[in-house]
Amino acid sequence: LEAFSYSSSLLYPAPSSCSGLGPPPPPPPPPPPPVAPGTVPPPATPPEQVACLLLLLSPGPEQHPPIPPPQPTPPDSSARPPDTHAIP
């Protein structure tokens, strides 16, 4: 919690390789403790940096799900003519 509050106070002035893609990632965590022989060491790259690199490598809108088409307005039973000028 302390590291989070400290990094949140430095969100905007802190330089980041993800400038323009939202808030920069928090500072890297302290180095992990020595790993016992026979165990898999933790990844050296923090997950925030991996997500940042994925954002930088993604081609863009093609990765996002398609925007659903606007729902057709139900037929108006009143005699009011359709206001076509109000459609964006």
Short mmCIF file of C-alpha atoms in Angstrom, two decimals:
data_model
loop_
_atom_site.label_atom_id
_atom_site.label_comp_id
_atom_site.label_asym_id
_atom_site.label_seq_id
_atom_site.Cartn_x
_atom_site.Cartn_y
_atom_site.Cartn_z
CA LEU A 1 0.00 0.00 0.00
CA GLU A 2 2.84 2.39 0.78
CA ALA A 3 4.43 1.84 -2.61
CA PHE A 4 1.10 2.35 -4.33
CA SER A 5 0.35 5.63 -2.57
CA TYR A 6 3.89 6.80 -3.26
CA SER A 7 3.67 5.96 -6.96
CA SER A 8 0.18 7.44 -7.27
CA SER A 9 1.51 10.78 -6.05
CA LEU A 10 4.10 10.63 -8.83
CA LEU A 11 1.83 9.42 -11.63
CA TYR A 12 1.94 12.51 -13.79
CA PRO A 13 5.47 13.90 -13.28
CA ALA A 14 7.11 10.48 -13.57
CA PRO A 15 8.47 9.77 -17.06
CA SER A 16 7.25 6.61 -18.67
CA SER A 17 7.72 4.64 -21.87
CA CYS A 18 3.92 4.50 -22.11
CA SER A 19 3.36 8.24 -22.27
CA GLY A 20 0.04 8.91 -23.96
CA LEU A 21 -1.38 5.46 -23.22
CA GLY A 22 -2.80 6.23 -19.80
CA PRO A 23 -1.11 6.49 -16.41
CA PRO A 24 2.48 5.26 -16.36
CA PRO A 25 3.21 1.96 -14.63
CA PRO A 26 4.32 2.04 -10.99
CA PRO A 27 8.03 1.85 -10.24
CA PRO A 28 9.52 -1.66 -10.49
CA PRO A 29 9.22 -3.77 -7.34
CA PRO A 30 12.30 -4.42 -5.20
CA PRO A 31 14.51 -7.28 -6.36
CA PRO A 32 13.09 -10.69 -5.39
CA PRO A 33 14.79 -12.71 -2.66
CA PRO A 34 17.34 -15.31 -3.76
CA VAL A 35 15.61 -18.34 -5.25
CA ALA A 36 16.28 -21.76 -3.83
CA PRO A 37 17.94 -24.17 -6.28
CA GLY A 38 15.46 -26.21 -8.26
CA THR A 39 12.69 -23.58 -8.26
CA VAL A 40 11.71 -21.38 -11.18
CA PRO A 41 12.80 -17.76 -10.64
CA PRO A 42 10.10 -15.11 -11.02
CA PRO A 43 10.02 -13.21 -14.31
CA ALA A 44 12.32 -10.20 -14.38
CA THR A 45 9.81 -8.03 -16.23
CA PRO A 46 6.97 -6.68 -14.06
CA PRO A 47 3.49 -7.46 -15.44
CA GLU A 48 2.75 -3.74 -15.76
CA GLN A 49 5.65 -3.37 -18.18
CA VAL A 50 4.51 -6.43 -20.12
CA ALA A 51 1.03 -4.93 -20.48
CA CYS A 52 2.62 -1.67 -21.58
CA LEU A 53 4.67 -3.43 -24.24
CA LEU A 54 1.58 -5.30 -25.42
CA LEU A 55 -0.20 -1.97 -25.76
CA LEU A 56 2.69 -0.57 -27.78
CA LEU A 57 2.84 -3.67 -30.00
CA SER A 58 -0.89 -4.01 -30.60
CA PRO A 59 -1.92 -2.70 -34.03
CA GLY A 60 -4.76 -0.69 -32.54
CA PRO A 61 -8.53 -0.73 -33.05
CA GLU A 62 -8.39 -4.03 -34.94
CA GLN A 63 -7.70 -5.81 -31.64
CA HIS A 64 -10.82 -4.43 -29.97
CA PRO A 65 -14.21 -6.11 -30.40
CA PRO A 66 -16.32 -4.52 -33.14
CA ILE A 67 -18.69 -1.79 -32.06
CA PRO A 68 -22.27 -3.12 -32.21
CA PRO A 69 -24.44 -1.28 -34.76
CA PRO A 70 -26.86 1.24 -33.30
CA GLN A 71 -30.18 -0.33 -32.40
CA PRO A 72 -32.95 0.72 -34.79
CA THR A 73 -35.49 2.93 -33.12
CA PRO A 74 -38.89 1.25 -32.74
CA PRO A 75 -41.58 2.59 -35.08
CA ASP A 76 -43.32 5.54 -33.52
CA SER A 77 -47.07 5.01 -33.34
CA SER A 78 -47.73 8.76 -33.10
CA ALA A 79 -48.24 10.96 -36.14
CA ARG A 80 -44.99 12.83 -35.44
CA PRO A 81 -42.68 12.58 -38.47
CA PRO A 82 -39.26 11.04 -37.82
CA ASP A 83 -36.73 13.72 -36.93
CA THR A 84 -33.97 12.68 -39.30
CA HIS A 85 -31.99 15.83 -38.51
CA ALA A 86 -31.45 14.62 -34.90
CA ILE A 87 -29.60 11.46 -35.96
CA PRO A 88 -25.89 12.00 -35.31
#
